[in-house]
């Protein structure tokens, strides 16, 4: 009889042990309830610091998407040219950083459906003799390292490309007369121009680009979930609402 009780106790303990195991398994799964998001918070109004907090259109979008798919978000700020690598290595689940869909990037990550259309623009000093894209030939152009602006600048005949870690650093170099122009995305350009009255944006802009969320190549399940919630956010008007919160109509 004693033996039998011992046995019972043992199996009960074993049972506890196993369920203990599975509950720690559940904890493991709950770690996956957090979406690790790579960004570069140097890009107002999409991602930037406000009172030590990263805010912006992209941040609101990814939070809304995460909420919709029942996940929390953890934002990781890093150099812009590390965002794609961080997803590839699995350190981050997704990247949202005003990322333009490009053929090159598609070799390394998948992209969600686009959530924004925009363009690269040129910023110059007030009274500059550069009045059109064509005038950029043989001049020095500042860009944020690894951006599509960087690629456009490289294609300008005879131009010298100066690469900065932050768009704002390129703007500062321009204002100090170290470079002749900056190529950068339109909405950040508008923010920088509005903050500095000695610089201006050319009317002419480059081809249309689309921003999307980058996701690991093998993570098709997440890709589908994200696409479904982006569709929902589009249809419900939530995406527009988020953009309107940060971009004042012209
Ligand atoms: N749209 C450009 C690109 O994809 C610039 C993005 C820069 N984003 C940022 N968070 N700094 O290359």
mmCIF file of N, CA, C and O in Angstrom, residues 72-162:
data_model
loop_
_atom_site.group_PDB
_atom_site.id
_atom_site.type_symbol
_atom_site.label_atom_id
_atom_site.label_comp_id
_atom_site.label_asym_id
_atom_site.label_seq_id
_atom_site.Cartn_x
_atom_site.Cartn_y
_atom_site.Cartn_z
ATOM 1 N N UNK A 72 2.571 42.153 -29.184
ATOM 2 C CA UNK A 72 3.133 43.392 -28.636
ATOM 3 C C UNK A 72 4.280 43.810 -29.535
ATOM 4 O O UNK A 72 4.776 42.997 -30.305
ATOM 5 N N UNK A 73 4.736 45.044 -29.422
ATOM 6 C CA UNK A 73 5.905 45.444 -30.225
ATOM 7 C C UNK A 73 7.069 45.859 -29.340
ATOM 8 O O UNK A 73 6.893 46.400 -28.254
ATOM 9 N N UNK A 74 8.242 45.575 -29.835
ATOM 10 C CA UNK A 74 9.471 46.057 -29.211
ATOM 11 C C UNK A 74 10.261 46.736 -30.320
ATOM 12 O O UNK A 74 10.666 46.095 -31.287
ATOM 13 N N UNK A 75 10.425 48.065 -30.198
ATOM 14 C CA UNK A 75 11.087 48.830 -31.247
ATOM 15 C C UNK A 75 12.599 48.845 -31.008
ATOM 16 O O UNK A 75 13.053 49.167 -29.912
ATOM 17 N N UNK A 76 13.360 48.502 -32.021
ATOM 18 C CA UNK A 76 14.828 48.526 -31.930
ATOM 19 C C UNK A 76 15.364 49.584 -32.890
ATOM 20 O O UNK A 76 15.223 49.453 -34.104
ATOM 21 N N UNK A 77 15.981 50.626 -32.335
ATOM 22 C CA UNK A 77 16.539 51.686 -33.173
ATOM 23 C C UNK A 77 17.964 51.296 -33.579
ATOM 24 O O UNK A 77 18.748 50.854 -32.746
ATOM 25 N N UNK A 78 18.283 51.435 -34.853
ATOM 26 C CA UNK A 78 19.628 51.064 -35.331
ATOM 27 C C UNK A 78 19.981 51.907 -36.559
ATOM 28 O O UNK A 78 19.144 52.670 -37.035
ATOM 29 N N UNK A 79 21.206 51.755 -37.039
ATOM 30 C CA UNK A 79 21.610 52.468 -38.250
ATOM 31 C C UNK A 79 20.703 52.009 -39.393
ATOM 32 O O UNK A 79 20.301 50.841 -39.437
ATOM 33 N N UNK A 80 20.398 52.920 -40.306
ATOM 34 C CA UNK A 80 19.476 52.549 -41.385
ATOM 35 C C UNK A 80 19.981 51.358 -42.185
ATOM 36 O O UNK A 80 19.220 50.447 -42.512
ATOM 37 N N UNK A 81 21.285 51.342 -42.458
ATOM 38 C CA UNK A 81 21.792 50.242 -43.296
ATOM 39 C C UNK A 81 21.958 48.927 -42.525
ATOM 40 O O UNK A 81 22.482 47.962 -43.065
ATOM 41 N N UNK A 82 21.487 48.871 -41.270
ATOM 42 C CA UNK A 82 21.477 47.611 -40.521
ATOM 43 C C UNK A 82 20.089 46.983 -40.473
ATOM 44 O O UNK A 82 19.941 45.834 -40.040
ATOM 45 N N UNK A 83 19.081 47.744 -40.890
ATOM 46 C CA UNK A 83 17.697 47.286 -40.729
ATOM 47 C C UNK A 83 17.450 45.961 -41.471
ATOM 48 O O UNK A 83 16.967 44.994 -40.884
ATOM 49 N N UNK A 84 17.814 45.908 -42.735
ATOM 50 C CA UNK A 84 17.569 44.697 -43.540
ATOM 51 C C UNK A 84 18.386 43.522 -42.971
ATOM 52 O O UNK A 84 17.865 42.418 -42.804
ATOM 53 N N UNK A 85 19.647 43.774 -42.641
ATOM 54 C CA UNK A 85 20.526 42.726 -42.105
ATOM 55 C C UNK A 85 19.967 42.155 -40.803
ATOM 56 O O UNK A 85 20.060 40.948 -40.558
ATOM 57 N N UNK A 86 19.392 43.021 -39.994
ATOM 58 C CA UNK A 86 18.849 42.589 -38.718
ATOM 59 C C UNK A 86 17.656 41.632 -38.908
ATOM 60 O O UNK A 86 17.456 40.708 -38.111
ATOM 61 N N UNK A 87 16.908 41.838 -39.974
ATOM 62 C CA UNK A 87 15.783 40.933 -40.274
ATOM 63 C C UNK A 87 16.334 39.622 -40.832
ATOM 64 O O UNK A 87 15.917 38.532 -40.442
ATOM 65 N N UNK A 88 17.303 39.750 -41.718
ATOM 66 C CA UNK A 88 17.915 38.561 -42.330
ATOM 67 C C UNK A 88 18.531 37.628 -41.294
ATOM 68 O O UNK A 88 18.430 36.412 -41.395
ATOM 69 N N UNK A 89 19.157 38.216 -40.285
ATOM 70 C CA UNK A 89 19.827 37.407 -39.268
ATOM 71 C C UNK A 89 18.833 36.881 -38.233
ATOM 72 O O UNK A 89 19.198 36.095 -37.370
ATOM 73 N N UNK A 90 17.592 37.350 -38.296
ATOM 74 C CA UNK A 90 16.573 36.882 -37.362
ATOM 75 C C UNK A 90 16.561 37.659 -36.051
ATOM 76 O O UNK A 90 15.786 37.366 -35.155
ATOM 77 N N UNK A 91 17.405 38.679 -35.939
ATOM 78 C CA UNK A 91 17.411 39.487 -34.719
ATOM 79 C C UNK A 91 16.125 40.291 -34.605
ATOM 80 O O UNK A 91 15.644 40.558 -33.520
ATOM 81 N N UNK A 92 15.612 40.709 -35.743
ATOM 82 C CA UNK A 92 14.332 41.428 -35.754
ATOM 83 C C UNK A 92 13.348 40.640 -36.619
ATOM 84 O O UNK A 92 13.762 39.965 -37.553
ATOM 85 N N UNK A 93 12.061 40.741 -36.274
ATOM 86 C CA UNK A 93 11.041 40.054 -37.074
ATOM 87 C C UNK A 93 10.669 40.859 -38.305
ATOM 88 O O UNK A 93 10.441 40.301 -39.366
ATOM 89 N N UNK A 94 10.575 42.165 -38.115
ATOM 90 C CA UNK A 94 10.170 43.030 -39.223
ATOM 91 C C UNK A 94 10.980 44.322 -39.191
ATOM 92 O O UNK A 94 11.597 44.653 -38.177
ATOM 93 N N UNK A 95 10.935 45.040 -40.300
ATOM 94 C CA UNK A 95 11.550 46.360 -40.357
ATOM 95 C C UNK A 95 10.520 47.334 -40.874
ATOM 96 O O UNK A 95 9.814 47.047 -41.860
ATOM 97 N N UNK A 96 10.390 48.469 -40.197
ATOM 98 C CA UNK A 96 9.537 49.541 -40.719
ATOM 99 C C UNK A 96 10.339 50.816 -40.538
ATOM 100 O O UNK A 96 10.687 51.201 -39.429
ATOM 101 N N UNK A 97 10.739 51.419 -41.658
ATOM 102 C CA UNK A 97 11.681 52.535 -41.581
ATOM 103 C C UNK A 97 11.573 53.390 -42.843
ATOM 104 O O UNK A 97 12.563 53.795 -43.416
ATOM 105 N N UNK A 98 10.348 53.612 -43.286
ATOM 106 C CA UNK A 98 10.177 54.316 -44.556
ATOM 107 C C UNK A 98 10.903 53.563 -45.649
ATOM 108 O O UNK A 98 11.466 54.153 -46.566
ATOM 109 N N UNK A 99 10.886 52.252 -45.545
ATOM 110 C CA UNK A 99 11.646 51.382 -46.450
ATOM 111 C C UNK A 99 10.984 51.306 -47.818
ATOM 112 O O UNK A 99 9.858 50.844 -47.946
ATOM 113 N N UNK A 100 11.701 51.736 -48.816
ATOM 114 C CA UNK A 100 11.212 51.642 -50.188
ATOM 115 C C UNK A 100 11.418 50.222 -50.705
ATOM 116 O O UNK A 100 12.469 49.620 -50.477
ATOM 117 N N UNK A 101 10.409 49.700 -51.385
ATOM 118 C CA UNK A 101 10.547 48.375 -52.005
ATOM 119 C C UNK A 101 11.531 48.503 -53.174
ATOM 120 O O UNK A 101 11.323 49.321 -54.066
ATOM 121 N N UNK A 102 12.611 47.735 -53.137
ATOM 122 C CA UNK A 102 13.545 47.738 -54.269
ATOM 123 C C UNK A 102 13.874 46.290 -54.639
ATOM 124 O O UNK A 102 13.770 45.396 -53.799
ATOM 125 N N UNK A 103 14.277 46.095 -55.889
ATOM 126 C CA UNK A 103 14.653 44.756 -56.369
ATOM 127 C C UNK A 103 15.763 44.172 -55.502
ATOM 128 O O UNK A 103 15.718 43.015 -55.112
ATOM 129 N N UNK A 104 16.766 44.989 -55.227
ATOM 130 C CA UNK A 104 17.902 44.531 -54.414
ATOM 131 C C UNK A 104 17.464 44.030 -53.055
ATOM 132 O O UNK A 104 17.874 42.967 -52.606
ATOM 133 N N UNK A 105 16.634 44.809 -52.393
ATOM 134 C CA UNK A 105 16.178 44.421 -51.049
ATOM 135 C C UNK A 105 15.314 43.171 -51.109
ATOM 136 O O UNK A 105 15.334 42.358 -50.179
ATOM 137 N N UNK A 106 14.566 43.012 -52.203
ATOM 138 C CA UNK A 106 13.707 41.833 -52.343
ATOM 139 C C UNK A 106 14.507 40.536 -52.420
ATOM 140 O O UNK A 106 13.957 39.458 -52.224
ATOM 141 N N UNK A 107 15.788 40.652 -52.692
ATOM 142 C CA UNK A 107 16.620 39.448 -52.695
ATOM 143 C C UNK A 107 16.897 38.979 -51.271
ATOM 144 O O UNK A 107 17.198 37.820 -51.044
ATOM 145 N N UNK A 108 16.793 39.891 -50.327
ATOM 146 C CA UNK A 108 17.132 39.563 -48.939
ATOM 147 C C UNK A 108 15.951 39.470 -47.975
ATOM 148 O O UNK A 108 16.035 38.806 -46.947
ATOM 149 N N UNK A 109 14.873 40.165 -48.296
ATOM 150 C CA UNK A 109 13.682 40.139 -47.432
ATOM 151 C C UNK A 109 12.421 40.134 -48.299
ATOM 152 O O UNK A 109 12.489 40.407 -49.493
ATOM 153 N N UNK A 110 11.299 39.828 -47.665
ATOM 154 C CA UNK A 110 10.013 40.006 -48.340
ATOM 155 C C UNK A 110 9.454 41.357 -47.921
ATOM 156 O O UNK A 110 9.805 41.871 -46.858
ATOM 157 N N UNK A 111 8.583 41.893 -48.761
ATOM 158 C CA UNK A 111 7.898 43.134 -48.402
ATOM 159 C C UNK A 111 6.393 42.901 -48.332
ATOM 160 O O UNK A 111 5.841 42.133 -49.128
ATOM 161 N N UNK A 112 5.767 43.577 -47.390
ATOM 162 C CA UNK A 112 4.307 43.557 -47.296
ATOM 163 C C UNK A 112 3.750 44.333 -48.482
ATOM 164 O O UNK A 112 4.508 44.889 -49.278
ATOM 165 N N UNK A 113 2.420 44.411 -48.534
ATOM 166 C CA UNK A 113 1.816 45.323 -49.509
ATOM 167 C C UNK A 113 2.230 46.745 -49.104
ATOM 168 O O UNK A 113 2.473 47.000 -47.922
ATOM 169 N N UNK A 114 2.351 47.659 -50.062
ATOM 170 C CA UNK A 114 2.781 49.019 -49.704
ATOM 171 C C UNK A 114 1.749 49.753 -48.852
ATOM 172 O O UNK A 114 0.555 49.493 -48.963
ATOM 173 N N UNK A 115 2.243 50.645 -47.987
ATOM 174 C CA UNK A 115 1.309 51.453 -47.193
ATOM 175 C C UNK A 115 1.417 52.931 -47.515
ATOM 176 O O UNK A 115 0.645 53.739 -47.011
ATOM 177 N N UNK A 116 2.390 53.291 -48.371
ATOM 178 C CA UNK A 116 2.559 54.701 -48.734
ATOM 179 C C UNK A 116 3.244 54.831 -50.081
ATOM 180 O O UNK A 116 4.044 53.989 -50.450
ATOM 181 N N UNK A 117 2.913 55.900 -50.786
ATOM 182 C CA UNK A 117 3.621 56.229 -52.023
ATOM 183 C C UNK A 117 4.322 57.550 -51.804
ATOM 184 O O UNK A 117 3.748 58.457 -51.196
ATOM 185 N N UNK A 118 5.549 57.653 -52.275
ATOM 186 C CA UNK A 118 6.250 58.920 -52.085
ATOM 187 C C UNK A 118 7.327 59.087 -53.151
ATOM 188 O O UNK A 118 7.404 58.297 -54.090
ATOM 189 N N UNK A 119 8.167 60.087 -52.979
ATOM 190 C CA UNK A 119 9.239 60.349 -53.938
ATOM 191 C C UNK A 119 10.479 60.860 -53.239
ATOM 192 O O UNK A 119 10.391 61.380 -52.124
ATOM 193 N N UNK A 120 11.616 60.754 -53.913
ATOM 194 C CA UNK A 120 12.825 61.420 -53.465
ATOM 195 C C UNK A 120 12.755 62.849 -53.983
ATOM 196 O O UNK A 120 12.212 63.088 -55.064
ATOM 197 N N UNK A 121 13.297 63.765 -53.211
ATOM 198 C CA UNK A 121 13.326 65.165 -53.651
ATOM 199 C C UNK A 121 14.725 65.727 -53.414
ATOM 200 O O UNK A 121 15.550 65.093 -52.743
ATOM 201 N N UNK A 122 14.947 66.913 -53.948
ATOM 202 C CA UNK A 122 16.247 67.555 -53.794
ATOM 203 C C UNK A 122 16.096 68.780 -52.894
ATOM 204 O O UNK A 122 15.186 69.587 -53.089
ATOM 205 N N UNK A 123 16.976 68.903 -51.917
ATOM 206 C CA UNK A 123 17.001 70.102 -51.066
ATOM 207 C C UNK A 123 18.288 70.870 -51.368
ATOM 208 O O UNK A 123 19.368 70.266 -51.482
ATOM 209 N N UNK A 124 18.165 72.179 -51.498
ATOM 210 C CA UNK A 124 19.333 73.027 -51.759
ATOM 211 C C UNK A 124 19.288 74.239 -50.829
ATOM 212 O O UNK A 124 18.272 74.502 -50.183
ATOM 213 N N UNK A 125 20.390 74.968 -50.795
ATOM 214 C CA UNK A 125 20.382 76.204 -50.032
ATOM 215 C C UNK A 125 19.574 77.253 -50.780
ATOM 216 O O UNK A 125 19.491 77.229 -52.013
ATOM 217 N N UNK A 126 18.987 78.151 -50.041
ATOM 218 C CA UNK A 126 18.252 79.256 -50.639
ATOM 219 C C UNK A 126 19.182 79.976 -51.611
ATOM 220 O O UNK A 126 20.369 80.130 -51.325
ATOM 221 N N UNK A 127 18.656 80.402 -52.732
ATOM 222 C CA UNK A 127 19.443 81.104 -53.769
ATOM 223 C C UNK A 127 20.478 80.232 -54.463
ATOM 224 O O UNK A 127 21.407 80.746 -55.074
ATOM 225 N N UNK A 128 20.322 78.914 -54.373
ATOM 226 C CA UNK A 128 21.261 78.017 -55.060
ATOM 227 C C UNK A 128 21.069 78.128 -56.573
ATOM 228 O O UNK A 128 19.977 78.461 -57.049
ATOM 229 N N UNK A 129 22.163 77.853 -57.318
ATOM 230 C CA UNK A 129 22.010 77.847 -58.776
ATOM 231 C C UNK A 129 21.453 76.505 -59.259
ATOM 232 O O UNK A 129 21.224 76.309 -60.443
ATOM 233 N N UNK A 130 21.252 75.588 -58.348
ATOM 234 C CA UNK A 130 20.617 74.315 -58.712
ATOM 235 C C UNK A 130 19.107 74.513 -58.650
ATOM 236 O O UNK A 130 18.546 74.741 -57.572
ATOM 237 N N UNK A 131 18.469 74.443 -59.812
ATOM 238 C CA UNK A 131 17.021 74.660 -59.820
ATOM 239 C C UNK A 131 16.260 73.454 -60.371
ATOM 240 O O UNK A 131 15.040 73.392 -60.306
ATOM 241 N N UNK A 132 17.015 72.480 -60.917
ATOM 242 C CA UNK A 132 16.387 71.276 -61.466
ATOM 243 C C UNK A 132 17.322 70.092 -61.228
ATOM 244 O O UNK A 132 18.511 70.276 -60.951
ATOM 245 N N UNK A 133 16.787 68.891 -61.350
ATOM 246 C CA UNK A 133 17.581 67.679 -61.124
ATOM 247 C C UNK A 133 18.812 67.652 -62.042
ATOM 248 O O UNK A 133 19.897 67.244 -61.637
ATOM 249 N N UNK A 134 18.632 68.130 -63.246
ATOM 250 C CA UNK A 134 19.703 68.158 -64.230
ATOM 251 C C UNK A 134 20.921 68.970 -63.769
ATOM 252 O O UNK A 134 22.057 68.672 -64.130
ATOM 253 N N UNK A 135 20.666 69.974 -62.948
ATOM 254 C CA UNK A 135 21.757 70.829 -62.452
ATOM 255 C C UNK A 135 22.643 70.123 -61.432
ATOM 256 O O UNK A 135 23.666 70.677 -60.997
ATOM 257 N N UNK A 136 22.249 68.929 -61.013
ATOM 258 C CA UNK A 136 23.039 68.205 -60.001
ATOM 259 C C UNK A 136 24.335 67.628 -60.575
ATOM 260 O O UNK A 136 25.240 67.248 -59.817
ATOM 261 N N UNK A 137 24.422 67.563 -61.886
ATOM 262 C CA UNK A 137 25.619 67.026 -62.546
ATOM 263 C C UNK A 137 26.890 67.694 -62.040
ATOM 264 O O UNK A 137 26.947 68.922 -61.922
ATOM 265 N N UNK A 138 27.886 66.851 -61.740
ATOM 266 C CA UNK A 138 29.200 67.319 -61.280
ATOM 267 C C UNK A 138 29.199 68.063 -59.947
ATOM 268 O O UNK A 138 30.170 68.737 -59.607
ATOM 269 N N UNK A 139 28.117 67.973 -59.204
ATOM 270 C CA UNK A 139 28.057 68.658 -57.907
ATOM 271 C C UNK A 139 28.217 67.639 -56.779
ATOM 272 O O UNK A 139 28.262 66.440 -57.013
ATOM 273 N N UNK A 140 28.302 68.141 -55.535
ATOM 274 C CA UNK A 140 28.390 67.189 -54.424
ATOM 275 C C UNK A 140 27.015 67.051 -53.761
ATOM 276 O O UNK A 140 26.342 68.038 -53.448
ATOM 277 N N UNK A 141 26.624 65.806 -53.596
ATOM 278 C CA UNK A 141 25.274 65.507 -53.111
ATOM 279 C C UNK A 141 25.355 64.705 -51.815
ATOM 280 O O UNK A 141 26.056 63.703 -51.734
ATOM 281 N N UNK A 142 24.633 65.160 -50.814
ATOM 282 C CA UNK A 142 24.589 64.452 -49.537
ATOM 283 C C UNK A 142 23.363 63.555 -49.451
ATOM 284 O O UNK A 142 22.285 63.905 -49.930
ATOM 285 N N UNK A 143 23.557 62.374 -48.852
ATOM 286 C CA UNK A 143 22.452 61.418 -48.697
ATOM 287 C C UNK A 143 22.602 60.701 -47.361
ATOM 288 O O UNK A 143 23.667 60.745 -46.739
ATOM 289 N N UNK A 144 21.538 60.009 -46.943
ATOM 290 C CA UNK A 144 21.687 59.100 -45.802
ATOM 291 C C UNK A 144 22.178 57.769 -46.370
ATOM 292 O O UNK A 144 21.625 57.234 -47.329
ATOM 293 N N UNK A 145 23.227 57.250 -45.750
ATOM 294 C CA UNK A 145 23.871 56.012 -46.191
ATOM 295 C C UNK A 145 22.879 54.863 -46.405
ATOM 296 O O UNK A 145 22.078 54.567 -45.529
ATOM 297 N N UNK A 146 22.964 54.265 -47.583
ATOM 298 C CA UNK A 146 22.168 53.063 -47.848
ATOM 299 C C UNK A 146 20.728 53.295 -48.261
ATOM 300 O O UNK A 146 19.960 52.347 -48.412
ATOM 301 N N UNK A 147 20.349 54.560 -48.463
ATOM 302 C CA UNK A 147 18.967 54.854 -48.845
ATOM 303 C C UNK A 147 18.816 54.869 -50.369
ATOM 304 O O UNK A 147 19.804 54.856 -51.107
ATOM 305 N N UNK A 148 17.581 54.925 -50.813
ATOM 306 C CA UNK A 148 17.361 55.027 -52.259
ATOM 307 C C UNK A 148 17.896 56.372 -52.769
ATOM 308 O O UNK A 148 18.301 56.468 -53.922
ATOM 309 N N UNK A 149 17.922 57.386 -51.919
ATOM 310 C CA UNK A 149 18.521 58.672 -52.292
ATOM 311 C C UNK A 149 19.994 58.481 -52.635
ATOM 312 O O UNK A 149 20.522 59.094 -53.579
ATOM 313 N N UNK A 150 20.647 57.620 -51.890
ATOM 314 C CA UNK A 150 22.047 57.270 -52.117
ATOM 315 C C UNK A 150 22.198 56.677 -53.534
ATOM 316 O O UNK A 150 23.091 57.068 -54.300
ATOM 317 N N UNK A 151 21.295 55.788 -53.899
ATOM 318 C CA UNK A 151 21.341 55.147 -55.221
ATOM 319 C C UNK A 151 21.110 56.184 -56.330
ATOM 320 O O UNK A 151 21.831 56.219 -57.323
ATOM 321 N N UNK A 152 20.123 57.059 -56.134
ATOM 322 C CA UNK A 152 19.853 58.103 -57.133
ATOM 323 C C UNK A 152 21.061 59.010 -57.305
ATOM 324 O O UNK A 152 21.435 59.356 -58.425
ATOM 325 N N UNK A 153 21.675 59.400 -56.202
ATOM 326 C CA UNK A 153 22.814 60.310 -56.246
ATOM 327 C C UNK A 153 23.965 59.680 -57.035
ATOM 328 O O UNK A 153 24.634 60.354 -57.815
ATOM 329 N N UNK A 154 24.149 58.380 -56.824
ATOM 330 C CA UNK A 154 25.219 57.670 -57.528
ATOM 331 C C UNK A 154 25.043 57.718 -59.038
ATOM 332 O O UNK A 154 26.019 57.684 -59.780
ATOM 333 N N UNK A 155 23.804 57.775 -59.461
ATOM 334 C CA UNK A 155 23.501 57.779 -60.895
ATOM 335 C C UNK A 155 23.666 59.151 -61.540
ATOM 336 O O UNK A 155 23.589 59.275 -62.752
ATOM 337 N N UNK A 156 23.838 60.179 -60.717
ATOM 338 C CA UNK A 156 23.975 61.520 -61.297
ATOM 339 C C UNK A 156 25.382 61.680 -61.871
ATOM 340 O O UNK A 156 26.381 61.501 -61.170
ATOM 341 N N UNK A 157 25.430 62.019 -63.134
ATOM 342 C CA UNK A 157 26.694 62.130 -63.861
ATOM 343 C C UNK A 157 27.695 63.069 -63.189
ATOM 344 O O UNK A 157 27.369 64.212 -62.879
ATOM 345 N N UNK A 158 28.867 62.553 -62.928
ATOM 346 C CA UNK A 158 29.961 63.378 -62.401
ATOM 347 C C UNK A 158 29.799 63.842 -60.965
ATOM 348 O O UNK A 158 30.645 64.578 -60.448
ATOM 349 N N UNK A 159 28.725 63.418 -60.311
ATOM 350 C CA UNK A 159 28.476 63.926 -58.947
ATOM 351 C C UNK A 159 29.335 63.189 -57.914
ATOM 352 O O UNK A 159 29.684 62.037 -58.089
ATOM 353 N N UNK A 160 29.680 63.897 -56.827
ATOM 354 C CA UNK A 160 30.357 63.267 -55.696
ATOM 355 C C UNK A 160 29.284 62.998 -54.654
ATOM 356 O O UNK A 160 28.500 63.898 -54.326
ATOM 357 N N UNK A 161 29.253 61.775 -54.133
ATOM 358 C CA UNK A 161 28.214 61.458 -53.141
ATOM 359 C C UNK A 161 28.822 61.443 -51.747
ATOM 360 O O UNK A 161 29.793 60.748 -51.480
ATOM 361 N N UNK A 162 28.260 62.272 -50.863
ATOM 362 C CA UNK A 162 28.687 62.283 -49.461
ATOM 363 C C UNK A 162 27.624 61.563 -48.648
ATOM 364 O O UNK A 162 26.457 61.929 -48.681
#
